[in-house]
PDB file of C-alpha atoms in Angstrom:
ATOM      1  CA  UNK A 231       0.000   0.000   0.000  1.00  0.00           C
ATOM      2  CA  UNK A 232       1.205   3.472  -0.764  1.00  0.00           C
ATOM      3  CA  UNK A 233       0.439   6.251   1.658  1.00  0.00           C
ATOM      4  CA  UNK A 234       0.854   9.781   2.891  1.00  0.00           C
ATOM      5  CA  UNK A 235       0.587  11.750   6.169  1.00  0.00           C
ATOM      6  CA  UNK A 236      -1.047  15.072   7.092  1.00  0.00           C
ATOM      7  CA  UNK A 237      -0.590  16.625  10.534  1.00  0.00           C
ATOM      8  CA  UNK A 238      -2.497  19.583  11.998  1.00  0.00           C
ATOM      9  CA  UNK A 239      -1.770  22.117  14.750  1.00  0.00           C
ATOM     10  CA  UNK A 240      -4.480  20.615  16.979  1.00  0.00           C
ATOM     11  CA  UNK A 241      -2.601  17.268  17.146  1.00  0.00           C
ATOM     12  CA  UNK A 242      -4.616  15.376  14.540  1.00  0.00           C
ATOM     13  CA  UNK A 243      -2.536  13.089  12.350  1.00  0.00           C
ATOM     14  CA  UNK A 244      -4.255  11.737   9.252  1.00  0.00           C
ATOM     15  CA  UNK A 245      -2.707   8.819   7.383  1.00  0.00           C
ATOM     16  CA  UNK A 246      -3.947   7.650   3.976  1.00  0.00           C
ATOM     17  CA  UNK A 247      -3.079   4.301   2.446  1.00  0.00           C
ATOM     18  CA  UNK A 248      -4.225   3.133  -0.962  1.00  0.00           C
ATOM     19  CA  UNK A 249      -3.830   0.047  -3.090  1.00  0.00           C
ATOM     20  CA  UNK A 250      -4.893  -0.889  -6.605  1.00  0.00           C
ATOM     21  CA  UNK A 251      -5.736  -4.504  -7.345  1.00  0.00           C
ATOM     22  CA  UNK A 252      -5.606  -4.820 -11.126  1.00  0.00           C
ATOM     23  CA  UNK A 253      -6.836  -8.450 -11.110  1.00  0.00           C
ATOM     24  CA  UNK A 254     -10.025  -7.617  -9.191  1.00  0.00           C
ATOM     25  CA  UNK A 255     -10.469  -4.127 -10.714  1.00  0.00           C
ATOM     26  CA  UNK A 256     -10.540  -2.604  -7.244  1.00  0.00           C
ATOM     27  CA  UNK A 257      -9.054   0.545  -5.704  1.00  0.00           C
ATOM     28  CA  UNK A 258      -9.020   0.629  -1.892  1.00  0.00           C
ATOM     29  CA  UNK A 259      -8.209   3.563   0.371  1.00  0.00           C
ATOM     30  CA  UNK A 260      -7.877   3.417   4.156  1.00  0.00           C
ATOM     31  CA  UNK A 261      -7.853   6.604   6.231  1.00  0.00           C
ATOM     32  CA  UNK A 262      -6.562   6.512   9.818  1.00  0.00           C
ATOM     33  CA  UNK A 263      -6.976   9.581  12.041  1.00  0.00           C
ATOM     34  CA  UNK A 264      -4.990   9.773  15.274  1.00  0.00           C
ATOM     35  CA  UNK A 265      -6.605  12.129  17.808  1.00  0.00           C
ATOM     36  CA  UNK A 266      -4.371  13.975  20.290  1.00  0.00           C
ATOM     37  CA  UNK A 267      -1.337  12.438  18.631  1.00  0.00           C
ATOM     38  CA  UNK A 268       2.338  12.982  19.172  1.00  0.00           C
ATOM     39  CA  UNK A 269       5.209  11.274  17.431  1.00  0.00           C
ATOM     40  CA  UNK A 270       6.914   8.864  19.818  1.00  0.00           C
ATOM     41  CA  UNK A 271       9.576   7.264  17.570  1.00  0.00           C
ATOM     42  CA  UNK A 272      10.554   7.601  13.932  1.00  0.00           C
ATOM     43  CA  UNK A 273      13.079   5.618  11.922  1.00  0.00           C
ATOM     44  CA  UNK A 274      11.945   6.400   8.415  1.00  0.00           C
ATOM     45  CA  UNK A 275      12.928   8.429   5.377  1.00  0.00           C
ATOM     46  CA  UNK A 276       9.885   9.967   3.685  1.00  0.00           C
ATOM     47  CA  UNK A 277      10.358  11.215   0.139  1.00  0.00           C
ATOM     48  CA  UNK A 278       7.312  11.810  -2.106  1.00  0.00           C
ATOM     49  CA  UNK A 279       5.188   9.170  -0.357  1.00  0.00           C
ATOM     50  CA  UNK A 280       5.548   6.670   2.449  1.00  0.00           C
ATOM     51  CA  UNK A 281       7.465   3.462   1.728  1.00  0.00           C
ATOM     52  CA  UNK A 282       5.615   0.143   1.370  1.00  0.00           C
ATOM     53  CA  UNK A 283       3.608  -0.658   4.538  1.00  0.00           C
ATOM     54  CA  UNK A 284       4.338  -4.123   5.977  1.00  0.00           C
ATOM     55  CA  UNK A 285       2.259  -4.163   9.166  1.00  0.00           C
ATOM     56  CA  UNK A 286       0.804  -2.110  12.008  1.00  0.00           C
ATOM     57  CA  UNK A 287       0.204  -2.652  15.713  1.00  0.00           C
ATOM     58  CA  UNK A 288      -2.095  -0.931  18.224  1.00  0.00           C
ATOM     59  CA  UNK A 289      -1.431  -1.163  21.964  1.00  0.00           C
ATOM     60  CA  UNK A 290      -3.372   0.298  24.889  1.00  0.00           C
ATOM     61  CA  UNK A 291      -0.755   1.950  27.086  1.00  0.00           C
ATOM     62  CA  UNK A 292      -3.085   3.669  29.582  1.00  0.00           C
ATOM     63  CA  UNK A 293      -6.763   3.331  30.386  1.00  0.00           C
ATOM     64  CA  UNK A 294      -7.092   6.464  32.535  1.00  0.00           C
ATOM     65  CA  UNK A 295      -6.618   8.757  30.695  1.00  0.00           C
ATOM     66  CA  UNK A 296      -7.033   6.602  27.594  1.00  0.00           C
ATOM     67  CA  UNK A 297      -3.792   6.468  25.567  1.00  0.00           C
ATOM     68  CA  UNK A 298      -2.875   4.206  22.681  1.00  0.00           C
ATOM     69  CA  UNK A 299       0.301   3.481  20.766  1.00  0.00           C
ATOM     70  CA  UNK A 300       0.012   3.120  16.988  1.00  0.00           C
ATOM     71  CA  UNK A 301       3.091   1.627  15.328  1.00  0.00           C
ATOM     72  CA  UNK A 302       3.564   1.326  11.562  1.00  0.00           C
ATOM     73  CA  UNK A 303       6.281  -0.910  10.115  1.00  0.00           C
ATOM     74  CA  UNK A 304       7.452  -0.044   6.607  1.00  0.00           C
ATOM     75  CA  UNK A 305      10.018  -1.430   4.193  1.00  0.00           C
ATOM     76  CA  UNK A 306      12.357  -0.101   5.614  1.00  0.00           C
ATOM     77  CA  UNK A 307      11.764   1.736   8.881  1.00  0.00           C
ATOM     78  CA  UNK A 308       8.936   2.478  11.282  1.00  0.00           C
ATOM     79  CA  UNK A 309       6.801   5.239  12.819  1.00  0.00           C
ATOM     80  CA  UNK A 310       5.233   5.135  16.264  1.00  0.00           C
ATOM     81  CA  UNK A 311       2.619   7.577  17.577  1.00  0.00           C
ATOM     82  CA  UNK A 312       1.025   7.945  20.991  1.00  0.00           C
ATOM     83  CA  UNK A 313      -2.573   9.194  20.831  1.00  0.00           C
ATOM     84  CA  UNK A 314      -5.879   9.559  22.683  1.00  0.00           C
ATOM     85  CA  UNK A 315      -8.001   7.801  20.076  1.00  0.00           C
ATOM     86  CA  UNK A 316      -7.846   6.159  16.648  1.00  0.00           C
ATOM     87  CA  UNK A 317     -10.578   6.524  14.024  1.00  0.00           C
ATOM     88  CA  UNK A 318     -10.465   4.730  10.685  1.00  0.00           C
ATOM     89  CA  UNK A 319     -12.476   4.281   7.537  1.00  0.00           C
ATOM     90  CA  UNK A 320     -12.135   2.169   4.410  1.00  0.00           C
ATOM     91  CA  UNK A 321     -13.345   3.007   0.920  1.00  0.00           C
ATOM     92  CA  UNK A 322     -13.347   0.699  -2.077  1.00  0.00           C
ATOM     93  CA  UNK A 323     -14.174   1.541  -5.659  1.00  0.00           C
ATOM     94  CA  UNK A 324     -14.504  -0.647  -8.712  1.00  0.00           C
ATOM     95  CA  UNK A 325     -12.268   0.638 -11.500  1.00  0.00           C
ATOM     96  CA  UNK A 326     -11.644  -0.392 -15.077  1.00  0.00           C
ATOM     97  CA  UNK A 327      -8.064  -0.718 -16.241  1.00  0.00           C
ATOM     98  CA  UNK A 328      -7.055  -0.356 -19.854  1.00  0.00           C
ATOM     99  CA  UNK A 329      -5.943  -3.716 -21.254  1.00  0.00           C
ATOM    100  CA  UNK A 330      -2.213  -4.282 -21.039  1.00  0.00           C
ATOM    101  CA  UNK A 331      -0.434  -4.192 -24.360  1.00  0.00           C
ATOM    102  CA  UNK A 332       2.745  -6.234 -24.683  1.00  0.00           C
ATOM    103  CA  UNK A 333       5.322  -4.401 -26.728  1.00  0.00           C
TER     104      UNK A 333
END
């Protein structure tokens, strides 16, 4: 999945990930919003977009006040945020690809 990050002054971090599945004719986008977020650890070089996402992990680190840790593992590197809440949504669209032409 390819992705990108937007961060706001009121500590909202919005992450977008998208993937095209040519065989199924499907485009999928996942949006993750981290509320009250702060960057905890970063070991990642971001150029035009995020590197390929391998996995993610969510841990509850405190129940009062509620705090979560959201860790993303990329190829290569990782990002880890601490936040109050995590909200996500997934969108899928059917798309038609032009037939591949072998040259």
